[in-house]
Structure formats: C-alpha cells, structure tokens
mmCIF file of C-alpha atoms in Angstrom:
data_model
loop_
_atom_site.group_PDB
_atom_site.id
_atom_site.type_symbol
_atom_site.label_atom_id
_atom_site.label_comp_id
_atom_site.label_asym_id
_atom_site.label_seq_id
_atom_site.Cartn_x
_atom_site.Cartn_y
_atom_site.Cartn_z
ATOM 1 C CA UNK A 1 146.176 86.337 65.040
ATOM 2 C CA UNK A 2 147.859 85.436 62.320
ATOM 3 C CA UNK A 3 145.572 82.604 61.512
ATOM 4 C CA UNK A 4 142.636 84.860 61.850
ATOM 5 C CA UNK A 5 144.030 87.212 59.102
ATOM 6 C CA UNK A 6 143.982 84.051 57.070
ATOM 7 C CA UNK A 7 140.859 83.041 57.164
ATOM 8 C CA UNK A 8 139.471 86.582 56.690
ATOM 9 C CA UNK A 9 141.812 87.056 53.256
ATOM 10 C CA UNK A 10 140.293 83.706 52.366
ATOM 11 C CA UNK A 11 136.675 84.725 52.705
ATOM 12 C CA UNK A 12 137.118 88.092 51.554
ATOM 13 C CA UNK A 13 138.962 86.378 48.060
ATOM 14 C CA UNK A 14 136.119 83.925 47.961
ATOM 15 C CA UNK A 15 133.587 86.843 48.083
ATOM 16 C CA UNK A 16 135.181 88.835 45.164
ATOM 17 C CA UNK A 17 135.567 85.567 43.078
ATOM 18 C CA UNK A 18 131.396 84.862 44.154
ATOM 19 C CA UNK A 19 130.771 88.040 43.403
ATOM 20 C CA UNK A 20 132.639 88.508 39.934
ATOM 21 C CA UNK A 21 130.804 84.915 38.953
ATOM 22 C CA UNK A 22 127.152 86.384 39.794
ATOM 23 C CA UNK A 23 128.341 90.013 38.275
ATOM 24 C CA UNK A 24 127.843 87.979 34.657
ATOM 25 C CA UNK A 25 124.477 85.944 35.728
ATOM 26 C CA UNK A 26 120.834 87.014 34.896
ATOM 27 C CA UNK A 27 119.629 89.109 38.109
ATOM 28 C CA UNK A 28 117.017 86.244 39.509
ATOM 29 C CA UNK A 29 113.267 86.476 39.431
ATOM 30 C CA UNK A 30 113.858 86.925 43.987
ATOM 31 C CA UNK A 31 116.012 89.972 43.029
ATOM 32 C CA UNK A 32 113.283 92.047 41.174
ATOM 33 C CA UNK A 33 110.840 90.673 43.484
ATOM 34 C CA UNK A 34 112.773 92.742 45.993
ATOM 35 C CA UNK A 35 113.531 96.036 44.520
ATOM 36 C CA UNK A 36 109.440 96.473 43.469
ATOM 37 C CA UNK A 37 109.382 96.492 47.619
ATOM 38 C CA UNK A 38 111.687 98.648 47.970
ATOM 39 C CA UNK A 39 114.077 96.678 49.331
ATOM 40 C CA UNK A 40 117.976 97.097 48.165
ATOM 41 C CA UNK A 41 120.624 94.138 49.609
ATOM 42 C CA UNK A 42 124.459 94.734 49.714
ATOM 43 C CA UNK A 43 127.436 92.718 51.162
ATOM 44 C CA UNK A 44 130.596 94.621 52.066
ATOM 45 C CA UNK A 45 134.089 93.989 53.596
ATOM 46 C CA UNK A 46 136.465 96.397 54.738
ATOM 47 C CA UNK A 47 139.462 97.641 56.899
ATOM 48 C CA UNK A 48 139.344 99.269 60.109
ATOM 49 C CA UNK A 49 141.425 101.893 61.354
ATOM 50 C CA UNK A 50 142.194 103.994 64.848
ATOM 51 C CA UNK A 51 142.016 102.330 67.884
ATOM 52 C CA UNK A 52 141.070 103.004 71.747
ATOM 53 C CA UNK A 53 141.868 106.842 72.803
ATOM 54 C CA UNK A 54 140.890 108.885 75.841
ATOM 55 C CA UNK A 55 139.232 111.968 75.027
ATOM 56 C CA UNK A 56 141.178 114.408 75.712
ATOM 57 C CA UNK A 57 144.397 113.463 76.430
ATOM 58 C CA UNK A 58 144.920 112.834 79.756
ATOM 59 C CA UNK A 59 147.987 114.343 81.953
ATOM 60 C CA UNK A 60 149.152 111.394 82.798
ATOM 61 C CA UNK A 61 149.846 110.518 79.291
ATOM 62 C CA UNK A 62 152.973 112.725 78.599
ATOM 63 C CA UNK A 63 154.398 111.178 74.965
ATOM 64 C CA UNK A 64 153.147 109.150 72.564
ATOM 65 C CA UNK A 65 156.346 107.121 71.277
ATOM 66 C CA UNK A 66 154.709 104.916 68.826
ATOM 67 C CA UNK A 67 151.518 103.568 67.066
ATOM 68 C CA UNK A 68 150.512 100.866 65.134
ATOM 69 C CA UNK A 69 146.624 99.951 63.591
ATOM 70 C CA UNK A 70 147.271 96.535 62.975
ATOM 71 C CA UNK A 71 145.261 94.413 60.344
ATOM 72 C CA UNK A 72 141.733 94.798 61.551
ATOM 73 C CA UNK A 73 139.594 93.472 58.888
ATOM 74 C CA UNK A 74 135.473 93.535 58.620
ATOM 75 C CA UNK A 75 132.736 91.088 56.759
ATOM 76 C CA UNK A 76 129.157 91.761 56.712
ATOM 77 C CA UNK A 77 126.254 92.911 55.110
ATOM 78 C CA UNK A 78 122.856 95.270 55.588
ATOM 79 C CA UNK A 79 119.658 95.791 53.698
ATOM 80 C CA UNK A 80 118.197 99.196 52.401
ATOM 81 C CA UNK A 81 114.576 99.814 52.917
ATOM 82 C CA UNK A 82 113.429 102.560 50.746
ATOM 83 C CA UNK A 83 110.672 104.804 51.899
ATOM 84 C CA UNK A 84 109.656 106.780 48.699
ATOM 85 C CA UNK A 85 109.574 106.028 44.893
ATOM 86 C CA UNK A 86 112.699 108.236 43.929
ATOM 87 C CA UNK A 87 114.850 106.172 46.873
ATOM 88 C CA UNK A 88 115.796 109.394 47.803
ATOM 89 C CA UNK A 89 115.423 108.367 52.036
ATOM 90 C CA UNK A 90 115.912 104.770 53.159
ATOM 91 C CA UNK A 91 116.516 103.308 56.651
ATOM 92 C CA UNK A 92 119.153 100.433 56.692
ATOM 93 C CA UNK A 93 119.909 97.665 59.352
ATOM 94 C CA UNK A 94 123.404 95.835 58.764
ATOM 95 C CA UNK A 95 125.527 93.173 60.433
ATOM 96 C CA UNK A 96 129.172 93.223 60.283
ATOM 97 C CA UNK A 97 131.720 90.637 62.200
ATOM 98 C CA UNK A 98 134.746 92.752 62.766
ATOM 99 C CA UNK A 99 137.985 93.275 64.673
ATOM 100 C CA UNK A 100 139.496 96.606 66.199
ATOM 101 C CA UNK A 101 142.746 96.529 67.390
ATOM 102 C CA UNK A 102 146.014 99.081 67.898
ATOM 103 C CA UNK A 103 149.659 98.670 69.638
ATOM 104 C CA UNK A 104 150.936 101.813 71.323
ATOM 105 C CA UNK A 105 154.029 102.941 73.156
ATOM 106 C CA UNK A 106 153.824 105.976 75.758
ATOM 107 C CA UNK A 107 155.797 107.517 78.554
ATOM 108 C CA UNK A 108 153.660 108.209 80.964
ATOM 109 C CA UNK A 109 153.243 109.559 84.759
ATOM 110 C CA UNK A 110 151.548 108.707 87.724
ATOM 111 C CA UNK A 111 149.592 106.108 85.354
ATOM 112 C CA UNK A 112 147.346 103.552 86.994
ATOM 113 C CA UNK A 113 148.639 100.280 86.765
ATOM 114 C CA UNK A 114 148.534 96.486 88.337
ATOM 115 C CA UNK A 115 151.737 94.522 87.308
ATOM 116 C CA UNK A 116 153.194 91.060 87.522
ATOM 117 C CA UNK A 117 156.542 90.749 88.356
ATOM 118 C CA UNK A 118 157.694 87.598 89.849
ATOM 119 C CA UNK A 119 154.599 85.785 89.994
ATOM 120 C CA UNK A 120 153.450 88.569 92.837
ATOM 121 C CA UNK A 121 150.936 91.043 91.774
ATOM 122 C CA UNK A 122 152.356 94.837 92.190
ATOM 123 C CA UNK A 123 149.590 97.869 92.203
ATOM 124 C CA UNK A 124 149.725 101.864 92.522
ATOM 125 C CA UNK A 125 151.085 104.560 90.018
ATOM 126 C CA UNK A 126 153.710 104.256 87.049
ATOM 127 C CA UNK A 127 156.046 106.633 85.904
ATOM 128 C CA UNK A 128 158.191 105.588 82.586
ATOM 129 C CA UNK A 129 157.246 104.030 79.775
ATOM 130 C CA UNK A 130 154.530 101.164 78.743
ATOM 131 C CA UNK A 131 153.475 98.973 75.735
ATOM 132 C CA UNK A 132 150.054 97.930 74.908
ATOM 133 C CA UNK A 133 148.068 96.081 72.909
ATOM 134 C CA UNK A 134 144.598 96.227 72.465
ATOM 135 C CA UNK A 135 142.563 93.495 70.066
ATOM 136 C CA UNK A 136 138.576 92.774 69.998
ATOM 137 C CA UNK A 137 136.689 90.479 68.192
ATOM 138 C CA UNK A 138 133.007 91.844 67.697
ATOM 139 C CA UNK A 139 129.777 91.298 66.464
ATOM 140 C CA UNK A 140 127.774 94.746 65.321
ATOM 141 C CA UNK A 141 123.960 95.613 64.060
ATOM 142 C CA UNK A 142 124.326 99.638 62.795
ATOM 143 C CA UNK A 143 120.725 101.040 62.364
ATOM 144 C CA UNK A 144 121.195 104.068 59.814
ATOM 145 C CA UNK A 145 119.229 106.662 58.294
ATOM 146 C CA UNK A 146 120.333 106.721 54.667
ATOM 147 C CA UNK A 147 120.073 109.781 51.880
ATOM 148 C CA UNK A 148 121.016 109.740 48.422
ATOM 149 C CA UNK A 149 121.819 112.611 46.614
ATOM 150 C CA UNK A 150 122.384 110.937 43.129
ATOM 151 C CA UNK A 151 122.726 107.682 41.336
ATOM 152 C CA UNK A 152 126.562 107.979 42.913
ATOM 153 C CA UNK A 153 126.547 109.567 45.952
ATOM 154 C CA UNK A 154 124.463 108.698 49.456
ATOM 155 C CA UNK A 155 125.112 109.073 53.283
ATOM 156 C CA UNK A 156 124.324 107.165 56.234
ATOM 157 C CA UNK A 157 123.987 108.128 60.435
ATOM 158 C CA UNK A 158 122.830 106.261 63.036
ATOM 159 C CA UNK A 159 123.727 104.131 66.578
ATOM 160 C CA UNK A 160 124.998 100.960 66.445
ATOM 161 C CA UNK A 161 125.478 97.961 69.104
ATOM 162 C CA UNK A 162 128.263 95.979 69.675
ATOM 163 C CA UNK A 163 128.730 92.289 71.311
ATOM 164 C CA UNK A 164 132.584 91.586 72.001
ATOM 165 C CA UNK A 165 132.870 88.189 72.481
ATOM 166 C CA UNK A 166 136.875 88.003 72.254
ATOM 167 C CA UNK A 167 139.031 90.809 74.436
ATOM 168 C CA UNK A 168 142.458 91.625 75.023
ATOM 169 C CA UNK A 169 144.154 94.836 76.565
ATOM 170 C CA UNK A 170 147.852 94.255 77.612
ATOM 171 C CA UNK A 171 151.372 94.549 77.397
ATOM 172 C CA UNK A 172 154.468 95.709 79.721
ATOM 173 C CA UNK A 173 156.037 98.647 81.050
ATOM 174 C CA UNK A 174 159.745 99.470 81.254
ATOM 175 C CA UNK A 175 162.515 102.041 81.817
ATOM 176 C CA UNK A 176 160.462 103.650 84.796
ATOM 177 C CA UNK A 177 159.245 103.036 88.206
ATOM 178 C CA UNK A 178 155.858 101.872 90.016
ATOM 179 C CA UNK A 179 154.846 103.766 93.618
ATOM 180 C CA UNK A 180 152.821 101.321 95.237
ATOM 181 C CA UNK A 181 149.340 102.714 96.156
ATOM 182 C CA UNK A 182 149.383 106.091 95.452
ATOM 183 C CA UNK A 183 152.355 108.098 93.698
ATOM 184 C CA UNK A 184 154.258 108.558 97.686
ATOM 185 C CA UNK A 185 154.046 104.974 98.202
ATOM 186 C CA UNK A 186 156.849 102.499 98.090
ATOM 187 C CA UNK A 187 159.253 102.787 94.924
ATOM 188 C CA UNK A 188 159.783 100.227 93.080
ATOM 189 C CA UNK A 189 162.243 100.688 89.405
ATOM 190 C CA UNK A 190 162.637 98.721 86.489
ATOM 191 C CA UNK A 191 165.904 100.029 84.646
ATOM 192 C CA UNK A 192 167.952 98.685 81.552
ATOM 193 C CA UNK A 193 166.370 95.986 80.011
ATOM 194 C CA UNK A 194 164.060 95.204 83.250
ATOM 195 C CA UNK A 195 160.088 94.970 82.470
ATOM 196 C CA UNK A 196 156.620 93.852 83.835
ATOM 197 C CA UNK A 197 153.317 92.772 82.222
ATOM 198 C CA UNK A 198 150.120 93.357 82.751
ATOM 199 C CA UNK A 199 147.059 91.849 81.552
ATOM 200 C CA UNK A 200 143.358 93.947 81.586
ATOM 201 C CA UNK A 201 141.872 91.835 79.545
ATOM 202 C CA UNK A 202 139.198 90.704 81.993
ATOM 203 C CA UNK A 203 138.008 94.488 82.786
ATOM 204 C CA UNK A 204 137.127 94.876 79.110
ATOM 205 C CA UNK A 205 133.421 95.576 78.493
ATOM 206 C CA UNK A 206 131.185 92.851 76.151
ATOM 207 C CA UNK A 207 128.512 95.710 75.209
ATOM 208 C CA UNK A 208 129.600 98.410 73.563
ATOM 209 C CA UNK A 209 127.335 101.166 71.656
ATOM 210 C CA UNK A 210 127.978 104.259 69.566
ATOM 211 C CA UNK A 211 127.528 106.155 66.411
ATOM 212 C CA UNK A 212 128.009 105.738 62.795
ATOM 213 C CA UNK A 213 128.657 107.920 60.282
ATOM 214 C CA UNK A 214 129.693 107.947 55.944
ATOM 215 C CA UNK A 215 129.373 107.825 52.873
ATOM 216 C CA UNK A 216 129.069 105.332 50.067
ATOM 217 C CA UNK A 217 129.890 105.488 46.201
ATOM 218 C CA UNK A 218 128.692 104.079 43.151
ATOM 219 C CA UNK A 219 131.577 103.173 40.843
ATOM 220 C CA UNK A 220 130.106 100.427 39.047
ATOM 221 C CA UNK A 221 126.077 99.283 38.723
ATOM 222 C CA UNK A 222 127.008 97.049 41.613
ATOM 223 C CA UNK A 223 130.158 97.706 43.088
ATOM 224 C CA UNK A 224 130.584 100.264 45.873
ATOM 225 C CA UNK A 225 132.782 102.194 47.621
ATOM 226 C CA UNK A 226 132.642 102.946 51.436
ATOM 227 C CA UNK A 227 133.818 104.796 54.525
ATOM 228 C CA UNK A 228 132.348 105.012 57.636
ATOM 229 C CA UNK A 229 133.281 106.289 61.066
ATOM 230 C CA UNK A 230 132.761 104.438 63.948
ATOM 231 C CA UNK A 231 132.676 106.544 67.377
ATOM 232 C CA UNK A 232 132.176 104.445 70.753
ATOM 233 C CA UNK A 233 130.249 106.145 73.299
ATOM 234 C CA UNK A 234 131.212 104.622 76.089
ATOM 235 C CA UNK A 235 134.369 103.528 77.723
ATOM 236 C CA UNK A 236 136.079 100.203 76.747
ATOM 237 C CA UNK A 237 136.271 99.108 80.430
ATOM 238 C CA UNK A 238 134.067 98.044 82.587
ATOM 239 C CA UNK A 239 132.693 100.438 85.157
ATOM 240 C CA UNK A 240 133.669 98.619 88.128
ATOM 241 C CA UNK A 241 137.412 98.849 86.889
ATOM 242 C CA UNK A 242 139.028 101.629 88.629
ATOM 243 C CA UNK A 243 142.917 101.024 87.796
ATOM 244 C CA UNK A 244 142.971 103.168 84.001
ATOM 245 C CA UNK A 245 141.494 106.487 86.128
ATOM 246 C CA UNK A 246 140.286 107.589 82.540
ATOM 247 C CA UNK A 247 137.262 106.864 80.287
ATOM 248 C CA UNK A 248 139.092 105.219 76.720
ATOM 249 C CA UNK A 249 136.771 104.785 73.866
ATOM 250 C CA UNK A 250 137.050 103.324 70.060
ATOM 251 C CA UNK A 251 137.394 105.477 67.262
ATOM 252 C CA UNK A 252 137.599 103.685 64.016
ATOM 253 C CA UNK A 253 137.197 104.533 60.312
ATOM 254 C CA UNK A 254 136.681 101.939 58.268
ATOM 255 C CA UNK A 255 137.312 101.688 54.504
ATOM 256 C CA UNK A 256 136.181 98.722 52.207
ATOM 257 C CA UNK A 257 133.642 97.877 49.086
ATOM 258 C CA UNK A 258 130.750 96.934 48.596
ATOM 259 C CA UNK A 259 128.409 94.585 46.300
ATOM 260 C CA UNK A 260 124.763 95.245 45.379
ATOM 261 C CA UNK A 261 121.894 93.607 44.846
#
C-alpha cells in the first residue's frame, strides 16, 4: 500500500509540473481544432472519501468504535461534448483509475462470520467486537449529463461502471464470542488479548455500477475544481455470498482538480 501511495504522489506531482509547463505554451493548432467541434478535454486527480456502509444500519451492528478513510487517491480524465453553441448542455464520458478503501472497528451481535483460528475454519454468529479493512483497486467509465450555469459554475449526473481488478475485505475479531451455526450453537470465546481473522476477500464483486453526482468550478482559465459523489448500487459482495446477511455498498465523495483543454 504504501508503495502504491508512492507512485500515485509521483504521477499526480508529475501532472501538476506537465501541466504548469503547458499552462505557459501556445494552445496547439489540435486544440482549436477541437473546441470548433465542440469538443472540451480535461484531466483530473483527486481524493476519495467514505467507504462500504449498509443502508440502514443493520441490528446487528450495535457501535461503531472507530473509522478511518485511508489515502484513496484517483487519476483520470473525460471529454465534454457540447451539444449547442452557448455550451450550455454537454454529455461527458470519463475514465478514472481509482482506489476506495476504509478501516472500521464495531461491536457487534449475532454478526455473520467465518474465522480462522488454528489453522481450522470456525463459522456461525459473532457477538463482540471486529476490525476490518476494506481496499479496492478499480477501473471506472462515468457517462454524465453536464449543465453549465456560467463561465464558473456547471453540474454533472449520470451511471457509471466499475471493473475491480484488486479486492480485499478483512481483518479480526476480539473480546467476544462466535456460536457456531446459528446464535444457540456451540460457544466458542475469545477474551483478553485472544483474536481471529478472517479473510472475504474472494466474495468481493469485480462489477460494480452506480451513480454520479457534482459539481465543478472554474478558478482559473484552465484549472478546476471538483467534487463528486459516488453512490454504488449494488452490494460489494457477490450474490452467492451468504455469510455478511446484509447488502453493503460504496459511498464515496471525491474531491480533487482539474486541468482543461
């Protein structure tokens, strides 16, 4: 992870230097070319921030006890096709390569869960407290309707599809107990500084698809501001995984900048 971060710093530095350099060049012959059709190019990078939440709450959820976004960082780019002369409506397609992550503590009853303790694979309800960790890797294509209401201001809404081509959804639980098979089933406790991991990073789903929402602004001729909200519409896991007895979904807003061509 922490060489990931890296190499995303690195690119997003190299972009801002890149862009700074071409900021002070002549706009090329290919640019105007572009803009009499219409057509308006950006490249953006960004944070992301939220993470993977059943809606509502379930019961079996009883305390959050902590919550952490980690660094989830964003590259891409889209282009703008403008459908009348004042650019007032436009419809964009984008690409972005992202990651969405969180780490959350919970105490939490009767929770479905499959642990590992001594090699031997334990399954049925939890009662106590757990750790997780949730981290994807993901490549996105938004499809947006886009408005602008001035030379500063414009909005965007539309679905967007997601490939995940790296998952991971784990962590351990502690200071509890685990009823094997259903919450009357065999007891077994983990006191004091006892704990067991589990690992659902196999049940995670590769498609995802949702909604996209925001708003962009102009504070320089090309420089933008932007925040969008992602909303997942369906749930992380994959149907045929039955242990998590609720539907979790992303919710992410990301903030970041922009360039224009």
């Amino acid at each position: 992870m922490k060489n990931l971060s890296r190499i995303y710093i690195s690119i997003i530095a190299a972009l801002i230097c890149s862009v700074s350099m071409s900021a002070q060049d002549e706009r090329p012959k290919g640019i105007e070319k572009s803009i009499l059709l219409g057509l308006e190019y950006e490249v953006n990078a960004g944070l992301n921030i939220g993470g993977a939440s059943p809606l509502p709450l379930p019961a079996e959820i009883r305390k959050i006890n902590g919550y952490s976004p980690r660094l989830n960082l964003q590259l891409g780019g889209k282009v703008t096709k403008w459908l009348d002369l004042e650019k007032k409506w436009g419809v964009a397609v984008g690409i972005r390569f992202e990651t969405k992550g969180m780490e959350t503590k919970a105490t939490v009853k009767n929770y479905g869960m499959e642990i590992y303790q001594d090699g031997k694979k334990l399954s049925g309800k939890w009662t106590g407290r757990v750790k997780t960790t949730y981290h994807t890797q993901q490549l996105a294509i938004p499809i947006l309707a886009t408005y602008r209401f001035n030379d500063r201001w414009r909005v965007n809404f539309g679905p967007y599809l997601a490939y995940a081509f790296s998952n991971d959804f784990d962590g351990y639980v502690y200071s509890g107990y685990l009823r094997e098979g259903d919450p009357t089933g065999n007891k077994v406790s983990f006191e004091g500084d006892s704990r067991a991991t589990y690992d659902f990073g196999d049940d995670l789903r590769k498609f995802q698809w949702g909604f996209q929402g925001g708003m962009s602004w102009q504070a320089f001729r090309r420089l933008c501001v932007n925040a969008n909200l992602t909303w997942g519409c369906n749930d992380i896991f994959n149907k045929s995984f039955k242990t998590v007895s609720f539907n979790m979904y992303p919710i992410y807003l990301n903030v970041g900048f922009g360039y224009v061509f």
